[in-house]
XYZ file of C-alpha atoms in Angstrom:
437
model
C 2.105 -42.454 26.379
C 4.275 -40.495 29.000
C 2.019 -38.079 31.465
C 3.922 -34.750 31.904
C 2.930 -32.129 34.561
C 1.607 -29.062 31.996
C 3.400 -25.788 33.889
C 2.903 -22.392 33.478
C 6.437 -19.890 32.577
C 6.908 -16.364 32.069
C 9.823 -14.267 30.996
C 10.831 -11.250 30.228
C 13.375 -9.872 27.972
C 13.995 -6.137 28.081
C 15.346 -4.296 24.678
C 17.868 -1.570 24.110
C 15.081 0.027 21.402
C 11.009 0.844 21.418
C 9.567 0.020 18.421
C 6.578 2.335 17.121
C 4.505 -0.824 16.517
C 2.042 -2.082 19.040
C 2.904 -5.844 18.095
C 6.618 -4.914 19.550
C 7.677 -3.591 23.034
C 10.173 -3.283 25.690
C 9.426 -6.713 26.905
C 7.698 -9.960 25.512
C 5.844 -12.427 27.739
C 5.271 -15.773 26.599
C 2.585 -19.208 27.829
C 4.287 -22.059 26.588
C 2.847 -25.519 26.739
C 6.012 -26.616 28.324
C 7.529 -28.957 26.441
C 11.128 -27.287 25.414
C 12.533 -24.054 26.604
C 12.077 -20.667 24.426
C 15.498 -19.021 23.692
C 15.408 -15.398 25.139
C 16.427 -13.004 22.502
C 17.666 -9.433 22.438
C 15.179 -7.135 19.523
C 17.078 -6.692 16.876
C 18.246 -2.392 15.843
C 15.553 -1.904 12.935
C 13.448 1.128 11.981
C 9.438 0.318 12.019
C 8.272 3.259 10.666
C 9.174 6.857 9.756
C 7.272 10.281 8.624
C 5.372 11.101 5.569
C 7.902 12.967 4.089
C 10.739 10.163 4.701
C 11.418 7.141 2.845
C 12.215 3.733 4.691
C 14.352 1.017 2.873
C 13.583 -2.375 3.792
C 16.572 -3.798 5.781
C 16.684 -7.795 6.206
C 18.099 -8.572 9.671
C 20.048 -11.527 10.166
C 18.383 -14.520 11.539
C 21.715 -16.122 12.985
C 21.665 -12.782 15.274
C 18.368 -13.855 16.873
C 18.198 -17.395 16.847
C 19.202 -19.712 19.797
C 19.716 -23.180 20.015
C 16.699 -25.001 22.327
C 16.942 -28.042 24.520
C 14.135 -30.478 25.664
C 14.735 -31.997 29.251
C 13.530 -34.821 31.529
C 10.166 -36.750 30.240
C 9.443 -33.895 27.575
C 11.933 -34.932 25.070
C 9.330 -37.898 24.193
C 6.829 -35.353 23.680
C 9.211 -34.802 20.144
C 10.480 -38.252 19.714
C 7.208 -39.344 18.178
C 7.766 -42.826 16.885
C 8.562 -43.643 20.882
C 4.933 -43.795 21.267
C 2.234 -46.346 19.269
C -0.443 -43.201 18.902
C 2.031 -41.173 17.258
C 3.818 -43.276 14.944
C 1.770 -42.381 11.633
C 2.464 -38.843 12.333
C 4.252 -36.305 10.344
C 6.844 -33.925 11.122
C 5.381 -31.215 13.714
C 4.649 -27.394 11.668
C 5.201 -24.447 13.569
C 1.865 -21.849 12.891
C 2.306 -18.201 14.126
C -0.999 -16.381 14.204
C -1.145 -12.297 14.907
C -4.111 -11.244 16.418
C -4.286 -14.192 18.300
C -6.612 -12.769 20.739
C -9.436 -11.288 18.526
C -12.510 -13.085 17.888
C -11.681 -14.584 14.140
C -8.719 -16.065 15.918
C -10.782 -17.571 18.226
C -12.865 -19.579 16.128
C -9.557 -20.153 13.804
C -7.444 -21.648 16.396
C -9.808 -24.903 17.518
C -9.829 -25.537 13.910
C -6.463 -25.653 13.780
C -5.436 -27.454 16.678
C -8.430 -29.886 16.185
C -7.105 -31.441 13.358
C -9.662 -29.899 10.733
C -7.146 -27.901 8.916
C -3.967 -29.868 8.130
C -5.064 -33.375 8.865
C -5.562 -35.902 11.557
C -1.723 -37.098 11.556
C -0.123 -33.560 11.458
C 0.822 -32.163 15.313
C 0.954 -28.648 15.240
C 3.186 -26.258 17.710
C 0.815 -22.543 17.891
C 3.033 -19.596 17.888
C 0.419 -16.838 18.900
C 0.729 -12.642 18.753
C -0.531 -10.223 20.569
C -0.230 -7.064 21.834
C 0.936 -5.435 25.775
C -3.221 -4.980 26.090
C -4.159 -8.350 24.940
C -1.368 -10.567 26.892
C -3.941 -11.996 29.763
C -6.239 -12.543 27.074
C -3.724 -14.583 25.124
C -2.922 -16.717 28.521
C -6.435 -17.028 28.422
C -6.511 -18.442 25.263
C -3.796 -20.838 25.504
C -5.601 -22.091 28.743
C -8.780 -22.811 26.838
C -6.770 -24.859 23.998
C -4.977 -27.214 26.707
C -8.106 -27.526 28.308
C -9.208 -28.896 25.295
C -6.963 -31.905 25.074
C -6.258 -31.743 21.588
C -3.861 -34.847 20.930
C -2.442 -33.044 17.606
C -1.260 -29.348 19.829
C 2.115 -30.205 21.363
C 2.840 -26.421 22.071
C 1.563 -23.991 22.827
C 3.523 -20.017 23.008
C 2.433 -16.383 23.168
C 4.470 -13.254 23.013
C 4.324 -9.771 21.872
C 7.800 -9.881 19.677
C 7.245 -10.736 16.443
C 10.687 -11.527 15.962
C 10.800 -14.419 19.043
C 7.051 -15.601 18.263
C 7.514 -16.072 14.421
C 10.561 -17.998 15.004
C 10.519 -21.032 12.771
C 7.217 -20.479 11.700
C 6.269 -22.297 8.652
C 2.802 -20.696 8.185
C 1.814 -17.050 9.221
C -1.668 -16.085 9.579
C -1.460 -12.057 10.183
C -4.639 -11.397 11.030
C -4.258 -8.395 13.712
C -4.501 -5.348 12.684
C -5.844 -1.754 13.697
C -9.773 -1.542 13.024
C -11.075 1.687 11.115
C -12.008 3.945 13.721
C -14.511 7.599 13.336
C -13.330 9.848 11.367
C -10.314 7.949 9.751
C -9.294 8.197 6.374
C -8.570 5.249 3.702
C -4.947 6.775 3.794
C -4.500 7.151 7.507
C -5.671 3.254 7.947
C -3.021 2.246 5.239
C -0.111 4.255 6.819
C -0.727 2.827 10.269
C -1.506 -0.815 9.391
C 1.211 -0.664 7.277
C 3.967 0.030 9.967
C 2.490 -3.118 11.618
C 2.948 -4.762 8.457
C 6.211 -3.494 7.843
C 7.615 -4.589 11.228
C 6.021 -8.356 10.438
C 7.396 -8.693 7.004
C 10.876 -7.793 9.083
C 10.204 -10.368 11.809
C 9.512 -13.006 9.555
C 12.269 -12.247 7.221
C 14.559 -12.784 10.182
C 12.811 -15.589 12.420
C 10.662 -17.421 10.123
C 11.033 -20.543 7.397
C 12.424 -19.469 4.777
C 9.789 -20.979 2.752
C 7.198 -19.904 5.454
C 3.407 -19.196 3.940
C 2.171 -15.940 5.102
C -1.966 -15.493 4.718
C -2.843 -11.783 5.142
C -5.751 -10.946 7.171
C -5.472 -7.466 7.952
C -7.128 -5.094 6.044
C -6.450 -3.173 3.834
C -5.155 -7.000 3.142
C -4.051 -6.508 0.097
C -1.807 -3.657 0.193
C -0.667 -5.056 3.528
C 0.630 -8.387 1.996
C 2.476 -5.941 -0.337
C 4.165 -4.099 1.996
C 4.862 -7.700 4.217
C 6.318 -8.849 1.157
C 8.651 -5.919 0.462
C 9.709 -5.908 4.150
C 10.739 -9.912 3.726
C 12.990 -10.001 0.517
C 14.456 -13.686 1.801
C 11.011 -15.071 1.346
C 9.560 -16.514 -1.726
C 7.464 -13.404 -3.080
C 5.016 -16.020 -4.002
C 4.648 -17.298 -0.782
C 2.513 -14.052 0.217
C -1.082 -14.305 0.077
C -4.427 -11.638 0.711
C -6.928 -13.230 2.193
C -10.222 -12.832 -0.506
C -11.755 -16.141 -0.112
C -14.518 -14.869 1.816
C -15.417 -12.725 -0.769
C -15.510 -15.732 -3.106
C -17.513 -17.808 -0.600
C -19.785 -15.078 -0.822
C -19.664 -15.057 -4.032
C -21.138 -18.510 -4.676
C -23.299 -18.437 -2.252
C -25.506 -15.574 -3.806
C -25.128 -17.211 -7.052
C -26.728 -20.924 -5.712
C -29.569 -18.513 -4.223
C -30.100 -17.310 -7.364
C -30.181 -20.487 -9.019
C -32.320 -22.725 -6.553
C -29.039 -25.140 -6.195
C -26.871 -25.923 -2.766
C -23.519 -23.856 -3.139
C -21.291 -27.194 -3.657
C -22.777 -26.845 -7.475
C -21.193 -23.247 -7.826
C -17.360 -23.617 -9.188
C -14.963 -21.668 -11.262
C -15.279 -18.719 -8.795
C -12.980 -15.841 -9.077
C -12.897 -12.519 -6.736
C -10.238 -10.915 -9.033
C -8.482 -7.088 -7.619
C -8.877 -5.956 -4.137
C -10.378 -6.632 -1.286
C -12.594 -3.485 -1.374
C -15.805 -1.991 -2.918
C -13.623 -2.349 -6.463
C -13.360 -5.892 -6.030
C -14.984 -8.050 -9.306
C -16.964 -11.354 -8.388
C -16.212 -12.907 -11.804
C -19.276 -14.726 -12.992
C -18.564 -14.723 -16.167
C -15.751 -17.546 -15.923
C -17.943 -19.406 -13.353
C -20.303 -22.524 -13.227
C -23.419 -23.812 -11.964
C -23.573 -27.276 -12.095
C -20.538 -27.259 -14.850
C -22.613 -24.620 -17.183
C -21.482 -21.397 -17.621
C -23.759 -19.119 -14.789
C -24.798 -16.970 -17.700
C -26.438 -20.047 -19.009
C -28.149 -21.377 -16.267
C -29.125 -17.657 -14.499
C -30.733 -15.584 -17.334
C -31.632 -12.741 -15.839
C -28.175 -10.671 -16.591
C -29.341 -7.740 -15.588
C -29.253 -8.747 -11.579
C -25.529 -10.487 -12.967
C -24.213 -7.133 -13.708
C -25.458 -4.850 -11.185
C -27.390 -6.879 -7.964
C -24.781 -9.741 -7.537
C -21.854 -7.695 -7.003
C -23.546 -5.629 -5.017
C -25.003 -8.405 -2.566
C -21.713 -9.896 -2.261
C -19.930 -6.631 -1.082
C -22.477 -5.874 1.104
C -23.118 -8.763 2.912
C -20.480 -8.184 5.915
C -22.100 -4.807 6.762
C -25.791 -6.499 6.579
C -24.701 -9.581 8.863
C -23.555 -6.600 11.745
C -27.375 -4.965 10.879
C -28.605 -8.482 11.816
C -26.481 -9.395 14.576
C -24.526 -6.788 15.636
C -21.162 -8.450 15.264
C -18.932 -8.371 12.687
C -18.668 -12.063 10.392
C -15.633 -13.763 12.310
C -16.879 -16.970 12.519
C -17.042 -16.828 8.293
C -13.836 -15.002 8.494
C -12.542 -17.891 10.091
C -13.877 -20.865 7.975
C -12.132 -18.689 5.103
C -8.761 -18.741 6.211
C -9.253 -22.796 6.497
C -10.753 -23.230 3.145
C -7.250 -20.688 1.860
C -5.346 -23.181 3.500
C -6.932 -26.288 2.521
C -6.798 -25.208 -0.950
C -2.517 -24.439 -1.029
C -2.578 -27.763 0.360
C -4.892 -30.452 -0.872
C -4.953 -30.822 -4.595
C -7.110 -28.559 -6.274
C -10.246 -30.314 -8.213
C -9.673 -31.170 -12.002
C -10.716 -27.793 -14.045
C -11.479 -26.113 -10.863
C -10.043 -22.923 -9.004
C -9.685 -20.800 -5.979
C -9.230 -17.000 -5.492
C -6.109 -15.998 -3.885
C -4.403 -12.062 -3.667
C -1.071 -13.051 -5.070
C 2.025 -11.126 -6.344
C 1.285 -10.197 -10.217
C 4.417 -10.662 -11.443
C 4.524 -12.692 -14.624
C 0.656 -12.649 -14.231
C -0.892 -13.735 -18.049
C -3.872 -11.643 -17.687
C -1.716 -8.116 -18.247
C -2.365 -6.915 -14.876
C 0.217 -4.664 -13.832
C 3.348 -5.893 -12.523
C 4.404 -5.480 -8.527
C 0.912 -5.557 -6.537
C -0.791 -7.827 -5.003
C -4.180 -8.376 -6.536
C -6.430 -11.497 -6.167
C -6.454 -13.902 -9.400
C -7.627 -17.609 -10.287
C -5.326 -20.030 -8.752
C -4.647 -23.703 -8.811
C -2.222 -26.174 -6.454
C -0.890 -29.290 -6.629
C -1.470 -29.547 -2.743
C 2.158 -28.768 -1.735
C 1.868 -25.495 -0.845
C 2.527 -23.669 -3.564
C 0.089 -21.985 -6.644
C 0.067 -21.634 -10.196
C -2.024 -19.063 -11.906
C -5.297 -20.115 -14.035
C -4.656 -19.843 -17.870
C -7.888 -21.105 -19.251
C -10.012 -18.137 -18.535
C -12.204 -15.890 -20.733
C -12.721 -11.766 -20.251
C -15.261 -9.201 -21.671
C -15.238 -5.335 -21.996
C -17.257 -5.275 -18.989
C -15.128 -7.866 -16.682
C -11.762 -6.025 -17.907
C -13.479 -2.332 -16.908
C -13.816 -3.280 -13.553
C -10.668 -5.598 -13.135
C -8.455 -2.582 -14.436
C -11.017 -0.078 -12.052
C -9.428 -2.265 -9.016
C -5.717 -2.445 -10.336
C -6.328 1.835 -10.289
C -6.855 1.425 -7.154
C -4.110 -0.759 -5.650
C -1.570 1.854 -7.954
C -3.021 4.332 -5.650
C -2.512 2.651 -2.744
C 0.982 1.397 -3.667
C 1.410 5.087 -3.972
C 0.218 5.529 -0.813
C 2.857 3.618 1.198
C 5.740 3.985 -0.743
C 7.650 5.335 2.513
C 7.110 1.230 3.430
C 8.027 -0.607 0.594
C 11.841 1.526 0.031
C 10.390 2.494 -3.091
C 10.111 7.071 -2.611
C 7.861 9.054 -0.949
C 4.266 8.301 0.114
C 1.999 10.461 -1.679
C -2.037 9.328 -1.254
C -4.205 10.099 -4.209
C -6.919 7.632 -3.319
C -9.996 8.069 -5.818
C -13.026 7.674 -3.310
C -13.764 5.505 0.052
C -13.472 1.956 -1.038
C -13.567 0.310 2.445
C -15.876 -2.507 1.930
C -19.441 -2.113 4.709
C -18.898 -3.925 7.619
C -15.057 -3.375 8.236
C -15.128 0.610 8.966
């Protein structure tokens, strides 16, 4: 295998335009794992945000205005040329894998994972594209120091930059997790309106720089009004492709359901977190299974169903800070790998996994044109197909159309984002689930 000197290179590329987005600025600086040269690129003329009372079409900018052709040079070009060397032969194709929030703590445990192997397979090299933000730059060289002091065989590059548009470049799979935490004092609406700008700008970058068939996993809360509006702001990409990240919620889920029935969790299946990822979200326990009985069958006291298990599983992030005093990143994490794993490993005969997906053409007559988390299945290629084989009740449907009230609102909310009127917020009550104010 060739030895190559690892080097250090910084750049900087000045713009003609500020955006109003943290995530963008006058100049990006980027780590790379040297192995080919980034292409220094101008920020493309786009507006990232505007007032209340304005109304902001989404505009796709071109990708053949901000794309550049890169070379490899001297011994790195074998880096690439992976059947030149007997480790690599059995390899695939190398992924590109932009991650915002690169520098926060769920990235940190996320990252390893990914660069380990654990996520996409012990043949699959892996090229990290990683965002940050003008504050968290060192802390992203930092970062990128710790994974190539790791020696992980499968991470042939490493980048960093705070341009969207240059670090989601070819990006296959985008994992926004960064976003602006809930501070005192602020409002439901005023966390939508300003993670949503963020949101906006992403969808834009990754409309222009990205894969067109690039996955994008939602992090950011509110996560899944976010995806919305990153959707909206990316009409070249697969509306299907978007995804709000409620896993954790389902992991949750059946974990407070094994409890309850005296089994390990790898018994619980059939989960489904269906609506938002809020205090309206509905851990479906009627369609799940404890040891392949239905849980109403094997967990008899349906009282503690209908009004302690929900409960429990909302609740549990703000307990775990009680305990500990940090919020569940680690969990947060594992999540994100087990949303994934599940878009791309085969999903177990007459099984399922929760997902917030587009509702269009939904068979469960959830309204049309929001993202709201729903039973899925996959084939392991990526993609997702809704569950059809699933039962409802008055009191499921109450509380599944209780959440879908509540993403209208929100919709409402950042209309100025999606090009679709005015943004008027009529949210019903505080909804922000404990443990993410």
């Amino acid at each position: 295998m060739a030895v190559a000197e690892l080097s250090t290179s910084c750049t900087k590329t000045y713009s003609s335009q500020l955006s109003l987005s943290s995530y963008s600025s006058r100049f990006s600086h980027h780590f790379r794992r040297s192995f080919r040269p980034l292409p220094t690129t101008r920020n493309p003329t786009i507006s990232c945000s505007v007032a209340s009372d304005q109304v902001q079409t989404p505009i796709p900018v071109q990708a053949d205005d901000l794309k550049g052709k890169s070379e490899c040079y001297g011994v790195f070009c074998l880096t690439y040329d992976l059947q030149a060397e007997e480790e690599t032969k059995s390899w695939k194709k190398l992924i590109n894998i932009a991650v915002s929030g690169a520098a926060g703590m769920i990235s940190n445990h996320l990252l390893f994972k990914i660069a380990s192997g654990e996520v996409f397979g012990p043949n699959q090299p892996v090229a990290l594209k990683l965002l940050g933000s003008e504050r968290s730059i060192q802390a992203l060289e930092g970062v990128a120091m710790e994974l190539e002091d790791s020696l992980f065989p499968l991470l042939r590059e490493v980048s960093i930059g705070i341009n969207p548009y240059e670090v989601f470049q070819d990006a296959e799979w985008a994992l926004l997790i960064g976003a602006k935490p809930r501070g005192p004092g602020m409002e439901r609406a005023d966390l939508l309106d300003i993670n949503g700008q963020i949101f906006a700008e992403q969808g834009k970058a990754l409309n222009a720089s990205a894969s067109p068939n690039v996955k994008v996993i939602v992090v950011g809360n509110p996560c899944n009004t976010n995806a919305l509006i990153c959707m909206k702001n990316a009409p070249n990409i697969p509306a299907k492709n978007f995804h709000a990240l409620t896993r954790l919620d389902e992991n949750r889920a059946k974990c407070q359901l094994a409890l309850k029935a005296g089994v390990f969790y790898d018994q619980v299946s059939n989960m489904t977190i269906w609506g938002n990822h809020s205090t309206t979200q509905v851990p479906d326990f009627l369609n799940a299974r404890i040891k392949g009985l239905p849980v109403k069958e094997v967990i008899k006291d349906h009282k503690w169903l209908e009004e302690e298990f929900t409960e429990k599983v909302q609740k549990r992030g703000g307990v775990l800070i009680k305990k500990w005093g940090r919020s569940s990143a680690a969990s947060t994490a594992v999540s994100i790998v087990d949303a994934i794993k599940s878009l791309i490993t085969p999903t177990p005969e007459g099984d399922w996994f929760s997902s917030g997906v587009y509702t269009n053409g939904n068979p469960y007559g959830i309204v049309e044109d929001i993202v709201f988390s729903m039973p899925c299945r996959s084939k392991g290629d990526g993609d997702y197909e809704l569950v059809k084989d699933v039962i409802f009740d008055d009191y499921l449907l109450k509380r599944i159309k209780k959440s879908e009230a509540e993403l209208l609102a929100e919709k409402r909310c950042v209309a100025h984002l999606t090009g679709e009127g005015i943004g008027f917020c009529d949210l019903p009550e505080d909804t922000m689930l404990p443990g993410e104010m």
